[in-house]
Backbone as numpy.savetxt, mean C-alpha at the origin, in Angstrom:
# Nx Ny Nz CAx CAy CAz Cx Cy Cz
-9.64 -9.16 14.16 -9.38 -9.41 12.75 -8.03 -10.12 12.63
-7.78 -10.97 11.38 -6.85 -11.63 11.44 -5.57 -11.14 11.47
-5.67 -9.85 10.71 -4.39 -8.80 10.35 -3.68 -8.15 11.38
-5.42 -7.85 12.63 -4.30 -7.55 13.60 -3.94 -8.42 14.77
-4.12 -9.75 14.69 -3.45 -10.77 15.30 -2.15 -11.00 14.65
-2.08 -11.16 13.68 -0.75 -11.34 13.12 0.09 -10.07 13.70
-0.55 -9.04 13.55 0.89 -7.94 13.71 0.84 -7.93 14.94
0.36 -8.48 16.17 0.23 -8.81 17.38 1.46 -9.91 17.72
1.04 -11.02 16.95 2.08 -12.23 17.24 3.66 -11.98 16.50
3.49 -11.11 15.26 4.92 -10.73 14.84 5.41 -9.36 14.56
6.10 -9.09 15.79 6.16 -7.70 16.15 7.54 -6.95 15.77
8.09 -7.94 14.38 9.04 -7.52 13.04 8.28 -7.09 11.89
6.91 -7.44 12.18 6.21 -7.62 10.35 5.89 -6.51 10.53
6.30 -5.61 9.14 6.39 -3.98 8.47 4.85 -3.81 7.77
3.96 -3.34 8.70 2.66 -2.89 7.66 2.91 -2.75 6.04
3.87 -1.62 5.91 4.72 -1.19 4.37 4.75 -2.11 3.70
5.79 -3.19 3.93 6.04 -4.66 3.40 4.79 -5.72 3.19
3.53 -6.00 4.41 2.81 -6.31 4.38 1.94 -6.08 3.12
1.96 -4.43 2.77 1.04 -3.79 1.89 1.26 -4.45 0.58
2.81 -4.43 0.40 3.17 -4.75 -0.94 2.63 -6.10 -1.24
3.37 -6.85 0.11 3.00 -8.97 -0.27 1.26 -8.67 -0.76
0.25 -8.33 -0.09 -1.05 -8.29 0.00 -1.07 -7.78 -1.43
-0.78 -7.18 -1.90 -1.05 -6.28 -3.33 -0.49 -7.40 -4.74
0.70 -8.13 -4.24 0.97 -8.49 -5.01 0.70 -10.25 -5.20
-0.10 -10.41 -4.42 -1.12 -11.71 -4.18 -2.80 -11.20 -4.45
-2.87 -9.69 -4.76 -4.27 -9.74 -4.56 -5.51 -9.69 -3.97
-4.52 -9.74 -2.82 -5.74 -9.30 -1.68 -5.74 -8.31 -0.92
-6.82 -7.42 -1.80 -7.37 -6.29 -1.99 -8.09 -6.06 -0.69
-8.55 -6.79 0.57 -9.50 -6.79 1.75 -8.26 -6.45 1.87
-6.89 -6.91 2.07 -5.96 -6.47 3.11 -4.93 -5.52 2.89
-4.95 -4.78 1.89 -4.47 -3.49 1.37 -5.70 -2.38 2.20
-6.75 -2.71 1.69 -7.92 -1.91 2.08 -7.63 -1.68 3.70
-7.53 -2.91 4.26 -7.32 -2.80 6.17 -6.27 -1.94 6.03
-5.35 -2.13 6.00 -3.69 -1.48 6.01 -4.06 -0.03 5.95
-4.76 0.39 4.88 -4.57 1.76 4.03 -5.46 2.33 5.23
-6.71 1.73 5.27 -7.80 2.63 6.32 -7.42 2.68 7.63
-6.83 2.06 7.86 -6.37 1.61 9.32 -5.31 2.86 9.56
-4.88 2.98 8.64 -3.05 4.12 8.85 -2.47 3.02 9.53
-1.86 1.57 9.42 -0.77 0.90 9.18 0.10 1.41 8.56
-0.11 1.59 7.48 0.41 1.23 5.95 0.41 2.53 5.24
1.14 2.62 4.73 1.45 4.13 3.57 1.62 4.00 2.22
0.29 4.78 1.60 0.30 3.97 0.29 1.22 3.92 -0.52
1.80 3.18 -1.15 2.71 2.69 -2.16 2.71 2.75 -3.45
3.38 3.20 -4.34 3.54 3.10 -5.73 4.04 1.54 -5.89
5.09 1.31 -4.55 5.55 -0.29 -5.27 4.61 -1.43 -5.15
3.28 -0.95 -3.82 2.63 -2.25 -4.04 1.53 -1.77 -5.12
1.21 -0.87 -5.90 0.31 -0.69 -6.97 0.91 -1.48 -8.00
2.43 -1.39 -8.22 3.42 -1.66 -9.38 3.39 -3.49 -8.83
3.46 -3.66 -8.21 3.13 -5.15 -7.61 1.95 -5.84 -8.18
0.96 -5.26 -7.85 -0.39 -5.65 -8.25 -0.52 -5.67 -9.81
0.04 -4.80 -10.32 -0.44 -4.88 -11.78 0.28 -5.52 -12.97
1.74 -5.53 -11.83 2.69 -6.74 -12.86 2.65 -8.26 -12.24
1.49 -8.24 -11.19 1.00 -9.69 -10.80 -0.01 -10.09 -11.15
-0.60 -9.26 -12.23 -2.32 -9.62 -13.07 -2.89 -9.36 -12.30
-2.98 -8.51 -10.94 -4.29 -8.09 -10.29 -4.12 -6.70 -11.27
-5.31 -6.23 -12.14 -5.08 -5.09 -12.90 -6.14 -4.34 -11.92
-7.31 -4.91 -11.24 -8.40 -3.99 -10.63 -7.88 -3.63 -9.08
-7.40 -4.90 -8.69 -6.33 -4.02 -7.01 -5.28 -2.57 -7.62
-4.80 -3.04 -8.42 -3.52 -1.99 -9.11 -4.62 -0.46 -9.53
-5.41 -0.69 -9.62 -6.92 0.25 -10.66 -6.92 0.96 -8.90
-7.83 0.39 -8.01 -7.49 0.60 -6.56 -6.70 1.33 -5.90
-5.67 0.82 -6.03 -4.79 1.60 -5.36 -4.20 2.98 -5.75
-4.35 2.93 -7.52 -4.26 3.68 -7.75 -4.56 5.15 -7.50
-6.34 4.44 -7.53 -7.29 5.81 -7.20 -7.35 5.75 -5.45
-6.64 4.99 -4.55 -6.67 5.39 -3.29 -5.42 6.05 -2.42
-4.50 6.48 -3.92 -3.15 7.13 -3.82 -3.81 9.02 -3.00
-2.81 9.08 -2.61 -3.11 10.40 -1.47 -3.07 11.76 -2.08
-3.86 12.45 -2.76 -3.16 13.65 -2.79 -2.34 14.80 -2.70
-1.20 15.40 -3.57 -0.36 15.86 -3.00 -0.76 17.43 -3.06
0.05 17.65 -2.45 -0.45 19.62 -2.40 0.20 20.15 -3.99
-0.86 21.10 -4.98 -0.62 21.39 -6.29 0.61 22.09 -6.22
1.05 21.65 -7.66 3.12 21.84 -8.07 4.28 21.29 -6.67
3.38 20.07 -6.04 4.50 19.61 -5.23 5.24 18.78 -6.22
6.30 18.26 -6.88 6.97 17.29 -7.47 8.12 16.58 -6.57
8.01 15.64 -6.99 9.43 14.59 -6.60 10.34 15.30 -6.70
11.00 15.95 -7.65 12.18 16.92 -7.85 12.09 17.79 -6.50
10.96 18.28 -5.63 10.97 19.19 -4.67 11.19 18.41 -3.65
10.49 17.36 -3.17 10.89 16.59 -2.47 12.56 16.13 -1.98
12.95 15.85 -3.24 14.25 15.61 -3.12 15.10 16.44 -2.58
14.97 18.36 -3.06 15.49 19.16 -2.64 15.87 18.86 -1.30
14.65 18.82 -0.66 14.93 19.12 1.10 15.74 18.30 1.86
């Protein structure tokens, strides 16, 4: 696949970073590789990418392919640790 020739030939390029450019161009095949693959860790910034780049159905996507967290985990707890 093309995605993983590239991260073959450039062995600086950040899946993470990848996720976002891909999200915020729209292409939704290569968010999808990233995410299924475990490259890539899903992102709020490439959802926020996608949807302030007029992809509203990648942003819809990602949304609903955001990870579940364990119930009353919050950011505020997170931070604690």
């Amino acid at each position: 696949e093309l995605c993983e020739q590239l991260l073959a030939r450039v062995p600086s390029a950040r899946p993470d970073d990848m996720l976002v450019e891909a999200a915020s161009n729209g292409h939704q095949h290569v968010c999808e590789w990233l995410l299924r693959s475990g490259r890539a860790q899903w992102s709020d910034v490439a959802m926020c990418q996608a949807a302030s780049s007029g992809h509203s159905g990648l942003a819809a996507w990602l949304l609903a392919a955001q990870p579940q967290r364990p119930a009353g985990l919050l950011m505020v707890d997170l931070l604690k640790t």
